[in-house]
Short mmCIF file of C-alpha atoms in Angstrom, two decimals:
data_model
loop_
_atom_site.label_atom_id
_atom_site.label_comp_id
_atom_site.label_asym_id
_atom_site.label_seq_id
_atom_site.Cartn_x
_atom_site.Cartn_y
_atom_site.Cartn_z
CA MET K 5 68.40 90.38 138.43
CA SER K 6 67.18 93.46 136.55
CA TRP K 7 64.79 93.43 133.60
CA LEU K 8 67.53 94.83 131.39
CA THR K 9 69.84 91.90 132.24
CA ILE K 10 67.04 89.45 131.42
CA TRP K 11 66.23 91.09 128.06
CA THR K 12 69.91 91.27 127.11
CA ALA K 13 70.28 87.54 127.80
CA VAL K 14 67.06 86.76 125.91
CA LEU K 15 68.15 88.77 122.90
CA LEU K 16 71.64 87.31 122.79
CA GLY K 17 70.38 83.74 123.24
CA ALA K 18 67.68 84.14 120.58
CA LEU K 19 70.09 85.65 118.06
CA VAL K 20 72.66 82.86 118.53
CA LEU K 21 69.96 80.17 118.29
CA PHE K 22 68.47 81.83 115.23
CA LEU K 23 71.86 81.98 113.54
CA ALA K 24 72.28 78.24 114.16
CA ILE K 25 68.79 77.54 112.81
CA VAL K 26 69.43 79.65 109.71
CA VAL K 27 72.52 77.53 108.94
CA VAL K 28 70.82 74.18 109.65
CA VAL K 29 67.56 75.04 107.86
CA THR K 30 69.35 76.52 104.83
CA ILE K 31 71.33 73.30 104.31
CA GLY K 32 68.48 70.93 105.26
CA GLY K 33 65.95 72.95 103.26
CA ALA K 34 68.04 72.69 100.08
CA ARG K 35 68.08 68.89 100.53
CA ASP K 36 64.30 68.82 101.16
CA LEU K 37 63.72 70.98 98.11
CA ARG K 38 65.62 68.53 95.91
CA ALA K 39 63.60 65.62 97.37
CA LEU K 40 60.33 67.50 96.78
CA PHE K 41 61.05 68.03 93.08
CA THR K 42 62.25 64.45 92.67
CA SER K 43 58.99 63.11 94.12
CA LEU K 44 56.88 65.48 92.02
CA ARG K 45 58.81 64.57 88.88
CA GLU K 46 58.37 60.85 89.60
CA ALA K 47 54.64 61.39 90.24
CA GLY K 48 54.41 63.23 86.90
CA ASP K 49 56.19 60.37 85.10
CA GLY K 50 53.80 57.92 86.76
CA ASP K 51 50.78 59.86 85.52
CA ALA K 52 52.19 59.91 82.02
CA MET O 1 64.99 113.42 104.55
CA SER O 2 68.46 112.07 103.68
CA THR O 3 69.11 108.42 102.74
CA ASN O 4 72.05 106.27 101.59
CA PHE O 5 69.87 104.44 99.04
CA THR O 6 71.56 104.65 95.61
CA THR O 7 71.08 103.31 92.07
CA ILE O 8 73.21 100.26 93.00
CA ASP O 9 70.74 99.41 95.78
CA GLY O 10 67.83 99.84 93.36
CA ALA O 11 69.50 97.48 90.87
CA ILE O 12 70.10 94.84 93.57
CA VAL O 13 66.41 94.98 94.56
CA VAL O 14 65.09 94.78 90.97
CA VAL O 15 67.36 91.84 89.99
CA TYR O 16 66.42 89.97 93.14
CA LEU O 17 62.69 90.46 92.68
CA LEU O 18 62.83 89.35 89.03
CA ALA O 19 64.81 86.23 90.01
CA ILE O 20 62.13 85.34 92.57
CA ALA O 21 59.35 85.75 90.00
CA ALA O 22 61.27 83.58 87.48
CA THR O 23 61.65 80.83 90.10
CA GLY O 24 57.93 80.90 90.80
CA TRP O 25 57.19 80.69 87.08
CA PHE O 26 59.41 77.59 86.81
CA CYS O 27 57.22 75.76 89.37
CA ARG O 28 54.00 75.97 87.37
CA ARG O 29 54.85 72.84 85.33
CA PHE O 30 54.50 70.61 88.42
CA VAL O 31 50.95 71.72 89.30
CA ARG O 32 48.41 69.10 88.22
CA GLY O 33 45.57 69.59 90.73
CA MET O 34 44.37 71.22 93.96
CA ALA O 35 46.61 69.03 96.17
CA GLU O 36 49.76 70.40 94.47
CA PHE O 37 48.29 73.91 94.24
CA VAL O 38 47.11 74.29 97.85
CA VAL O 39 49.39 72.04 99.93
CA ALA O 40 52.29 71.26 97.52
CA GLY O 41 51.23 67.62 97.20
CA ARG O 42 51.68 67.22 101.01
CA SER O 43 55.37 66.54 100.33
CA VAL O 44 57.02 69.30 102.39
CA ARG O 45 59.60 67.94 104.83
CA SER O 46 60.59 69.54 108.12
CA TYR O 47 63.55 71.82 107.21
CA LEU O 48 61.78 73.20 104.16
CA GLY O 49 58.64 73.57 106.29
CA VAL O 50 60.52 75.63 108.88
CA ALA O 51 61.98 77.88 106.17
CA THR O 52 58.58 78.55 104.61
CA LEU O 53 56.89 78.99 108.01
CA ILE O 54 59.38 81.66 109.05
CA GLY O 55 59.49 83.11 105.52
CA SER O 56 55.76 83.74 105.46
CA GLU O 57 55.25 84.73 109.11
CA LEU O 58 58.15 87.21 109.17
CA GLY O 59 56.18 89.64 107.03
CA LEU O 60 56.92 93.27 106.35
CA ILE O 61 53.75 94.24 108.21
CA THR O 62 55.11 92.42 111.29
CA VAL O 63 58.49 94.10 110.87
CA MET O 64 56.88 97.55 110.53
CA TYR O 65 54.42 97.20 113.40
CA SER O 66 56.94 95.53 115.72
CA ALA O 67 59.56 98.19 115.01
CA GLN O 68 56.94 100.78 115.93
CA LYS O 69 56.29 98.92 119.22
CA GLY O 70 60.01 98.79 120.00
CA PHE O 71 60.30 102.48 119.12
CA THR O 72 57.53 103.52 121.53
CA SER O 73 57.83 100.94 124.36
CA GLY O 74 61.49 99.89 124.43
CA PHE O 75 62.56 96.50 125.77
CA ALA O 76 59.30 95.96 127.69
CA VAL O 77 57.63 94.50 124.58
CA PHE O 78 60.11 91.58 124.45
CA HIS O 79 57.60 89.46 126.41
CA ILE O 80 55.44 89.23 123.25
CA ALA O 81 58.31 87.58 121.38
CA ILE O 82 58.91 85.13 124.23
CA SER O 83 55.19 84.22 124.37
CA ALA O 84 55.16 83.55 120.62
CA GLY O 85 58.24 81.30 120.79
CA VAL O 86 57.10 79.36 123.85
CA ALA O 87 53.63 78.85 122.34
CA SER O 88 55.10 77.42 119.13
CA LEU O 89 57.45 75.16 121.12
CA LEU O 90 54.61 73.81 123.28
CA ILE O 91 52.38 73.28 120.24
CA GLY O 92 55.16 71.33 118.50
CA TRP O 93 55.87 69.30 121.63
CA THR O 94 52.23 68.45 122.41
CA GLY O 95 50.84 68.54 118.86
CA PHE O 96 47.96 70.66 120.21
CA ILE O 97 45.39 71.23 117.42
CA VAL O 98 47.89 70.96 114.51
CA VAL O 99 48.68 67.22 114.72
CA PRO O 100 45.01 66.09 114.82
CA LEU O 101 44.34 68.42 111.85
CA ARG O 102 47.22 66.89 109.85
CA ARG O 103 46.04 63.38 110.82
CA MET O 104 42.62 64.13 109.36
CA GLY O 105 44.24 65.17 106.07
CA VAL O 106 42.29 68.43 105.77
CA MET O 107 43.60 71.38 103.72
CA THR O 108 41.81 74.17 105.62
CA ILE O 109 40.30 74.70 109.07
CA PRO O 110 36.72 74.99 107.72
CA GLU O 111 37.24 71.57 106.10
CA PHE O 112 37.68 70.27 109.65
CA TYR O 113 34.44 72.05 110.59
CA GLU O 114 32.58 69.93 108.02
CA HIS O 115 34.25 66.67 109.10
CA ARG O 116 33.30 67.35 112.69
CA PHE O 117 30.12 69.44 112.58
CA GLY O 118 28.59 69.38 109.10
CA ARG O 119 28.56 71.38 105.89
CA ASP O 120 26.69 74.47 107.15
CA VAL O 121 29.31 75.09 109.85
CA ARG O 122 32.01 74.80 107.18
CA ILE O 123 30.35 77.42 104.97
CA ILE O 124 29.72 79.86 107.85
CA GLY O 125 33.17 79.32 109.33
CA GLY O 126 34.84 79.61 105.93
CA LEU O 127 33.10 82.86 105.12
CA VAL O 128 34.00 84.42 108.51
CA LEU O 129 37.59 83.23 108.15
CA ALA O 130 38.03 84.58 104.62
CA VAL O 131 36.38 87.94 105.31
CA ALA O 132 38.38 88.48 108.50
CA GLY O 133 41.57 87.33 106.78
CA ILE O 134 41.17 89.54 103.71
CA LEU O 135 40.31 92.57 105.86
CA ASN O 136 43.25 91.74 108.11
CA MET O 137 45.69 91.99 105.19
CA GLY O 138 43.98 95.16 103.94
CA LEU O 139 46.79 97.41 105.13
CA PHE O 140 49.75 95.26 104.12
CA LEU O 141 50.34 97.28 100.95
CA LYS O 142 50.16 100.52 102.90
CA ALA O 143 52.85 99.27 105.30
CA GLY O 144 54.96 98.24 102.31
CA ALA O 145 54.55 101.65 100.71
CA LEU O 146 55.60 103.38 103.95
CA PHE O 147 58.67 101.14 104.15
CA VAL O 148 59.73 101.99 100.58
CA ALA O 149 59.11 105.70 101.24
CA GLY O 150 61.13 105.67 104.48
CA VAL O 151 64.12 103.72 103.26
CA THR O 152 64.48 105.36 99.83
CA GLY O 153 63.46 108.87 100.80
CA LEU O 154 60.86 108.91 97.99
CA THR O 155 58.09 111.35 98.69
CA ASP O 156 56.04 111.27 95.47
CA PRO O 157 52.93 109.17 96.32
CA THR O 158 52.34 108.21 92.67
CA THR O 159 55.82 106.66 92.37
CA ILE O 160 55.32 104.69 95.58
CA GLU O 161 51.91 103.46 94.41
CA LEU O 162 53.42 102.32 91.11
CA ILE O 163 56.18 100.41 92.92
CA MET O 164 53.68 98.66 95.19
CA THR O 165 51.43 97.84 92.23
CA ALA O 166 54.37 96.28 90.36
CA MET O 167 55.24 94.19 93.41
CA ILE O 168 51.73 92.83 93.89
CA VAL O 169 51.62 91.96 90.17
CA LEU O 170 54.90 90.05 90.57
CA VAL O 171 53.48 88.07 93.51
CA LEU O 172 50.30 87.36 91.53
CA PHE O 173 52.33 86.19 88.57
CA TYR O 174 53.96 83.29 90.36
CA THR O 175 51.27 82.49 92.94
CA VAL O 176 48.49 82.14 90.34
CA LEU O 177 50.63 79.86 88.19
CA GLY O 178 52.50 77.76 90.71
CA GLY O 179 50.29 77.82 93.84
CA MET O 180 51.78 76.46 97.07
CA LEU O 181 54.68 74.88 95.21
CA SER O 182 55.84 78.33 94.03
CA VAL O 183 55.20 79.70 97.50
CA VAL O 184 57.31 76.99 99.16
CA VAL O 185 60.25 77.44 96.77
CA THR O 186 60.24 81.25 96.80
CA ASP O 187 59.69 81.32 100.59
CA TYR O 188 62.80 79.18 101.02
CA ILE O 189 64.91 81.66 99.03
CA GLN O 190 63.31 84.57 100.84
CA PHE O 191 63.95 82.94 104.25
CA VAL O 192 67.67 82.74 103.50
CA VAL O 193 67.98 86.32 102.16
CA LEU O 194 65.73 87.85 104.81
CA SER O 195 67.33 86.07 107.79
CA ILE O 196 70.85 87.05 106.77
CA GLY O 197 69.75 90.60 105.88
CA MET O 198 68.07 91.20 109.23
CA LEU O 199 70.90 89.69 111.27
CA VAL O 200 73.41 91.88 109.43
CA ALA O 201 71.22 94.99 109.93
CA CYS O 202 70.99 94.29 113.68
CA GLY O 203 74.72 93.74 114.00
CA PHE O 204 75.37 96.96 112.11
CA ALA O 205 72.90 99.00 114.19
CA VAL O 206 74.12 97.74 117.59
CA GLY O 207 77.77 98.00 116.52
CA HIS O 208 77.28 101.59 115.37
CA LEU O 209 75.27 102.87 118.34
CA GLY O 210 76.85 100.75 121.09
CA TRP O 211 74.86 98.53 123.49
CA ASP O 212 75.53 100.74 126.53
CA THR O 213 74.24 103.82 124.67
CA ILE O 214 71.10 101.94 123.61
CA THR O 215 70.22 100.70 127.11
CA THR O 216 71.10 104.00 128.79
CA THR O 217 69.03 106.08 126.34
CA VAL O 218 65.99 103.80 126.69
CA HIS O 219 66.22 103.86 130.49
CA ASP O 220 66.73 107.63 130.66
CA ARG O 221 63.88 108.46 128.27
CA LEU O 222 61.27 105.78 129.08
CA GLY O 223 62.11 104.90 132.70
CA ASP O 224 60.85 101.59 134.15
CA ALA O 225 58.11 101.43 131.49
CA GLY O 226 60.88 100.87 128.93
CA VAL O 227 61.91 97.53 130.48
CA ASP O 228 59.11 96.22 132.74
CA PRO O 229 56.31 94.39 130.83
CA PHE O 230 54.01 94.47 133.89
CA HIS O 231 54.29 98.26 134.23
CA LYS O 232 50.87 99.95 134.23
CA ASP O 233 51.83 102.09 131.23
CA ASN O 234 52.28 98.86 129.24
CA GLY O 235 48.86 97.41 130.12
CA GLY O 236 49.92 95.31 133.13
CA LEU O 237 49.24 91.59 133.65
CA GLY O 238 46.11 91.54 131.44
CA TYR O 239 48.08 92.64 128.38
CA VAL O 240 50.78 90.02 129.05
CA VAL O 241 48.10 87.27 129.24
CA TRP O 242 46.38 88.54 126.06
CA MET O 243 49.70 88.48 124.17
CA ALA O 244 50.38 84.92 125.42
CA PHE O 245 46.99 83.87 124.04
CA LEU O 246 47.77 85.57 120.72
CA GLY O 247 50.99 83.54 120.63
CA VAL O 248 48.99 80.29 120.76
CA VAL O 249 46.43 81.54 118.26
CA SER O 250 48.93 82.74 115.67
CA ALA O 251 50.71 79.36 115.69
CA ALA O 252 47.82 76.90 116.03
CA VAL O 253 44.64 78.62 114.84
CA TRP O 254 45.62 81.21 112.22
CA GLN O 255 45.04 79.51 108.87
CA THR O 256 48.28 80.67 107.24
CA SER O 257 50.28 78.86 109.95
CA VAL O 258 48.01 75.83 110.03
CA ILE O 259 48.32 75.37 106.25
CA ARG O 260 52.03 74.60 106.87
CA ALA O 261 51.01 71.76 109.18
CA CYS O 262 48.56 70.54 106.54
CA SER O 263 51.35 70.62 103.91
CA ALA O 264 53.77 68.58 106.03
CA LYS O 265 54.76 65.10 104.94
CA SER O 266 54.05 63.43 108.31
CA GLU O 267 52.89 64.13 111.88
CA GLN O 268 56.50 63.98 113.01
CA ASP O 269 57.36 66.69 110.49
CA VAL O 270 54.52 68.85 111.86
CA ARG O 271 55.97 68.64 115.38
CA ARG O 272 59.49 69.34 114.18
CA ILE O 273 58.39 72.32 112.06
CA TYR O 274 56.75 73.96 115.08
CA MET O 275 59.56 73.16 117.53
CA LEU O 276 62.33 74.39 115.20
CA GLY O 277 60.10 77.25 114.05
CA SER O 278 59.63 78.47 117.64
CA ILE O 279 62.85 80.50 117.46
CA GLY O 280 61.57 81.99 114.21
CA PHE O 281 58.27 82.91 115.89
CA SER O 282 60.27 84.81 118.56
CA ILE O 283 62.81 86.33 116.21
CA ARG O 284 60.16 87.72 113.88
CA PHE O 285 59.28 90.10 116.73
CA LEU O 286 62.63 90.44 118.50
CA ILE O 287 64.71 91.71 115.57
CA PRO O 288 62.19 94.38 114.49
CA TYR O 289 61.79 95.43 118.18
CA LEU O 290 65.55 95.85 118.37
CA LEU O 291 65.63 97.84 115.12
CA GLY O 292 62.80 100.04 116.43
CA ILE O 293 64.69 100.63 119.69
CA CYS O 294 67.84 101.50 117.73
CA ALA O 295 65.81 103.94 115.59
CA PHE O 296 64.53 105.57 118.79
CA VAL O 297 68.09 106.00 120.08
CA TRP O 298 69.30 107.23 116.67
CA PHE O 299 66.68 109.98 116.34
CA THR O 300 66.90 110.91 120.04
CA GLN O 301 70.63 111.49 119.62
CA ALA O 302 70.13 113.28 116.29
CA GLY O 303 68.10 116.03 117.97
CA GLY O 304 66.71 118.92 115.93
CA ASP O 305 63.95 118.43 113.36
CA LEU O 306 64.29 114.63 113.18
CA TYR O 307 63.91 114.33 116.98
CA GLN O 308 60.85 116.57 116.87
CA ARG O 309 59.30 114.71 113.94
CA PHE O 310 59.77 111.11 115.11
CA VAL O 311 60.08 111.20 118.92
CA VAL O 312 58.47 114.30 120.38
CA ALA O 313 55.46 115.03 118.19
CA PRO O 314 54.88 112.21 115.70
CA ILE O 315 52.08 112.87 113.23
CA GLY O 316 50.07 110.09 111.57
CA ASP O 317 52.39 107.45 110.16
CA ASP O 318 55.66 109.04 111.29
CA ARG O 319 56.47 106.41 113.94
CA LEU O 320 55.92 103.69 111.33
CA LEU O 321 58.34 105.55 109.07
CA ALA O 322 61.03 105.81 111.78
CA MET O 323 62.63 102.34 111.39
CA PRO O 324 62.97 102.40 107.57
CA ALA O 325 64.20 106.01 107.71
CA PHE O 326 66.78 104.91 110.29
CA LEU O 327 67.98 102.02 108.08
CA GLY O 328 68.19 104.39 105.10
CA GLN O 329 70.51 106.68 107.07
CA LEU O 330 72.56 104.01 108.85
CA LEU O 331 73.41 101.30 106.30
CA PRO O 332 75.95 101.92 103.53
CA ALA O 333 75.01 101.63 99.84
CA GLY O 334 75.10 98.01 98.65
CA LEU O 335 74.31 96.57 102.08
CA LEU O 336 71.22 98.74 102.12
CA GLY O 337 70.12 97.18 98.81
CA LEU O 338 70.52 93.67 100.22
CA VAL O 339 68.57 94.50 103.37
CA VAL O 340 65.80 96.19 101.37
CA ALA O 341 65.65 93.14 99.08
CA GLY O 342 65.27 91.00 102.22
CA MET O 343 62.52 93.23 103.59
CA LEU O 344 60.65 93.29 100.29
CA SER O 345 61.01 89.49 100.33
CA ALA O 346 59.12 89.56 103.59
CA PHE O 347 56.45 91.62 101.89
CA MET O 348 56.14 89.18 99.00
CA SER O 349 56.33 85.95 101.02
CA THR O 350 53.49 87.07 103.28
CA HIS O 351 51.37 88.18 100.35
CA ASP O 352 51.77 84.95 98.40
CA THR O 353 50.85 82.80 101.41
CA TYR O 354 47.88 84.93 102.40
CA LEU O 355 46.54 85.25 98.84
CA LEU O 356 46.71 81.49 98.37
CA CYS O 357 45.24 80.84 101.79
CA TRP O 358 42.14 83.02 101.61
CA SER O 359 41.39 82.16 97.97
CA SER O 360 41.55 78.43 98.67
CA VAL O 361 39.29 78.88 101.71
CA LEU O 362 36.70 80.72 99.58
CA THR O 363 36.88 78.05 96.85
CA GLN O 364 37.06 74.91 98.97
CA ASP O 365 34.97 75.95 101.96
CA VAL O 366 32.35 78.37 100.69
CA ILE O 367 31.73 78.14 96.94
CA ALA O 368 32.32 74.40 96.39
CA PRO O 369 30.11 73.31 99.33
CA LEU O 370 27.37 75.71 98.16
CA HIS O 371 27.50 73.87 94.81
CA GLY O 372 27.01 70.58 96.63
CA GLY O 373 30.69 69.65 96.13
CA GLU O 374 30.14 69.10 92.41
CA LEU O 375 32.86 71.44 91.13
CA SER O 376 35.50 69.60 89.09
CA PRO O 377 39.17 69.84 90.18
CA LYS O 378 39.90 71.93 87.08
CA ALA O 379 37.04 74.32 87.87
CA ARG O 380 38.28 74.67 91.47
CA LEU O 381 41.79 75.48 90.30
CA THR O 382 40.52 78.12 87.86
CA LEU O 383 38.20 79.58 90.47
CA THR O 384 41.01 79.80 93.05
CA ARG O 385 43.21 81.64 90.54
CA VAL O 386 40.41 84.09 89.67
CA ILE O 387 39.78 84.77 93.38
CA ILE O 388 43.50 85.41 93.97
CA VAL O 389 43.42 88.13 91.31
CA ALA O 390 40.18 89.57 92.74
CA ILE O 391 41.61 89.73 96.28
CA ALA O 392 44.78 91.39 94.97
CA ALA O 393 42.68 94.00 93.16
CA PHE O 394 40.75 94.66 96.38
CA LEU O 395 43.98 95.02 98.37
CA LEU O 396 45.40 97.44 95.86
CA TYR O 397 42.33 99.63 96.11
CA TRP O 398 41.92 99.30 99.88
CA SER O 399 45.53 99.81 100.85
CA LEU O 400 46.57 102.53 98.45
CA TYR O 401 43.44 104.45 97.50
CA PHE O 402 41.01 104.08 100.41
CA PRO O 403 41.47 106.71 103.14
CA LEU O 404 41.59 104.48 106.24
CA LYS O 405 41.25 106.38 109.50
CA ASP O 406 41.78 103.56 112.04
CA ASP O 407 44.98 103.01 113.95
CA LEU O 408 47.04 100.27 112.28
CA TRP O 409 47.27 97.95 115.30
CA ASP O 410 43.58 98.35 116.23
CA TYR O 411 42.63 97.50 112.68
CA MET O 412 44.88 94.41 112.55
CA ALA O 413 43.94 93.08 115.98
CA ILE O 414 40.20 93.49 115.62
CA SER O 415 39.90 92.13 112.07
CA GLY O 416 41.91 89.05 113.12
CA ALA O 417 40.00 88.56 116.37
CA ILE O 418 36.67 88.38 114.52
CA TYR O 419 37.85 84.99 113.30
CA PHE O 420 40.28 83.57 115.84
CA THR O 421 38.32 84.03 119.06
CA GLY O 422 35.51 81.79 117.77
CA ALA O 423 37.84 79.46 115.86
CA PHE O 424 39.96 78.78 118.94
CA ALA O 425 36.90 77.54 120.84
CA VAL O 426 35.63 75.42 117.93
CA LEU O 427 39.03 73.83 117.23
CA ALA O 428 40.23 73.26 120.79
CA ILE O 429 36.90 71.92 122.05
CA GLY O 430 35.82 70.23 118.82
CA LEU O 431 39.04 68.24 118.55
CA TYR O 432 39.26 67.13 122.17
CA TRP O 433 35.66 66.86 123.44
CA GLN O 434 33.35 64.20 122.00
CA ARG O 435 30.14 65.99 123.01
CA ALA O 436 30.88 69.23 121.13
CA SER O 437 27.96 69.87 118.74
CA SER O 438 27.32 71.90 115.58
CA ALA O 439 25.01 74.27 117.51
CA GLY O 440 27.87 74.96 119.91
CA ALA O 441 30.25 75.58 116.98
CA LYS O 442 27.85 78.06 115.35
CA ALA O 443 27.33 79.88 118.68
CA ALA O 444 31.11 80.11 119.23
CA ILE O 445 31.78 81.44 115.71
CA ALA O 446 29.02 84.05 116.13
CA CYS O 447 30.37 84.96 119.56
CA GLY O 448 33.81 85.58 118.09
CA ALA O 449 32.35 88.58 116.28
CA LEU O 450 32.03 90.20 119.74
CA ALA O 451 35.73 90.95 119.46
CA VAL O 452 34.77 93.86 117.21
CA LEU O 453 33.61 95.61 120.41
CA GLY O 454 37.29 96.03 121.28
CA LEU O 455 37.70 98.63 118.52
CA GLY O 456 38.65 101.98 120.08
CA PRO O 457 35.56 104.16 119.52
CA ILE O 458 33.04 101.33 120.19
CA ARG O 459 34.93 100.23 123.31
CA LYS O 460 35.02 103.73 124.75
CA GLU O 461 31.30 104.17 124.08
CA LEU O 462 30.29 100.85 125.68
CA PHE O 463 32.91 100.19 128.36
CA GLY O 464 34.48 103.56 129.16
CA ASN O 465 38.13 103.09 130.13
CA LEU O 466 38.19 99.28 129.88
CA GLU O 467 41.32 98.28 127.95
CA ALA O 468 41.13 96.42 124.62
CA HIS O 469 42.89 93.27 125.87
CA TRP O 470 40.18 92.71 128.50
CA VAL O 471 37.52 92.90 125.77
CA GLY O 472 39.52 90.38 123.70
CA LEU O 473 39.95 87.97 126.61
CA GLY O 474 36.24 88.39 127.43
CA ALA O 475 35.29 87.48 123.84
CA VAL O 476 37.43 84.31 124.03
CA ALA O 477 35.85 83.30 127.36
CA ALA O 478 32.36 83.97 125.95
CA ALA O 479 33.06 81.89 122.81
CA VAL O 480 34.32 78.96 124.91
CA ALA O 481 31.32 79.24 127.25
CA MET O 482 28.85 79.36 124.32
CA MET O 483 30.52 76.36 122.69
CA VAL O 484 30.13 74.28 125.87
CA LEU O 485 26.67 75.57 126.79
CA PHE O 486 25.07 75.04 123.35
CA SER O 487 26.77 71.66 122.95
CA LEU O 488 25.20 70.51 126.21
CA LEU O 489 21.79 72.04 125.45
CA MET O 490 21.63 71.08 121.75
CA PRO O 491 23.71 67.94 121.15
CA ASP O 492 24.13 66.47 117.66
CA PRO O 493 22.24 63.27 116.82
CA PRO O 494 24.57 60.21 116.94
CA ARG O 495 26.44 59.55 113.66
CA ALA O 496 28.16 56.40 112.45
CA ASP O 497 31.49 58.21 111.96
CA GLU O 498 31.22 60.36 115.07
CA GLY O 499 34.33 60.70 117.22
CA SER O 500 37.17 62.93 118.21
CA ALA O 501 40.07 63.30 115.86
CA ALA O 502 42.47 63.50 118.78
#
């Protein structure tokens, strides 16, 4: 197997995986962001 | 030099940057103390952690330097991206260094130094870390200015300096007010925009040039050195090993990555952030390498003056300019604005993280311990904000007005190595070996400074033709040896709370 074949496979695999991660993390991150603000707001209410 | 950048693209960039600043401003109301300011109340869950980790590590400086590497070395540099991804995956899987640090509940690495070795090691380690870190980001603004110049075709240095000054002021605006909370929220938005922008740019570049043309041109022009990482022209096995070590260091020892672990909600989140983030650690190199390779093919095919300027006889910063100039000529108006907004996001997300990181290290690990830990939380918060502004002022001067003569990569590698060679020994051995002592830690930190010998002119004077990566690996080995030797020769007296964190 040539180096070029290896790098082509690496690049293609990484791009596909990254695309999947972008989708998953974008959706999951939005949910985490909402949870973060909820907890901070509750902590603020507790302090008050 | 021609470019497709139009007023529409400029408007897209300005609206986007203002929206980011407004979001950061919104977060200030939730900041009540240092815990919210520095580690976002330790409430960051895994998906958000991954977004911010990639958002801050995929910086414009990385994009610029990596594109330059791809431009000059072709596919052979891909091994660096693989090393970075594998290192992050292994660190997430094993929890090496980052999980014990999260378990201890520290906010910075020097804070661990004090827990393990005492206050004086924290102050020394904190000072070395902050100085190396601030110097390391000294050229970020310069790289940003070159990107703006390349992609927009602007040539007036005053205009470019004004643009960069406005951008650093925007970053300051939301980082000073909202701290890590602002950074986390804006990094999330920037992760989404940047990831999509870079993927689209890659698709466009490969689709336009054609994969066969890209591989054939690289092979014809660079030969085996364009694909084989072990080729002597690429530094051989030693360079591959050095890059693998840098992969571990950048994920587990570099403070701006570690602060993500410290911000995580749980140990499980730390592991997940690193394992999911491993693809991001690879991609942050791979995509810019690919864009650099495409720029090489583009200007090789263009021939004439552009071929002479960028490929045959590059002068000064020309090879750094090649990738943004290529994007400016390839992408259509509108899409170019979105991609530039994504790239400038990378610039801002790295700056906000680094500014917050080094200012909190100086406050928490140097100034507060020197005051005997008697600074009030409010005083610490104010001090951190003042230091952020001071560092930004230094960067503005250093990057835009100081005539730096060093090569960009030499400068980055050496300033970083001053810290991480010693820190790796202190963290790895201090966390996992009970007999590690404060004398050993001090010796290792001091030994790390030996990495400065790898700087081009000094190296040539002292070691002749010895390559820089051998000097770097030698400094790491010396730091580890000093840590072990001094720990055995000068052990710490027994303490009631002594023990490994692992």
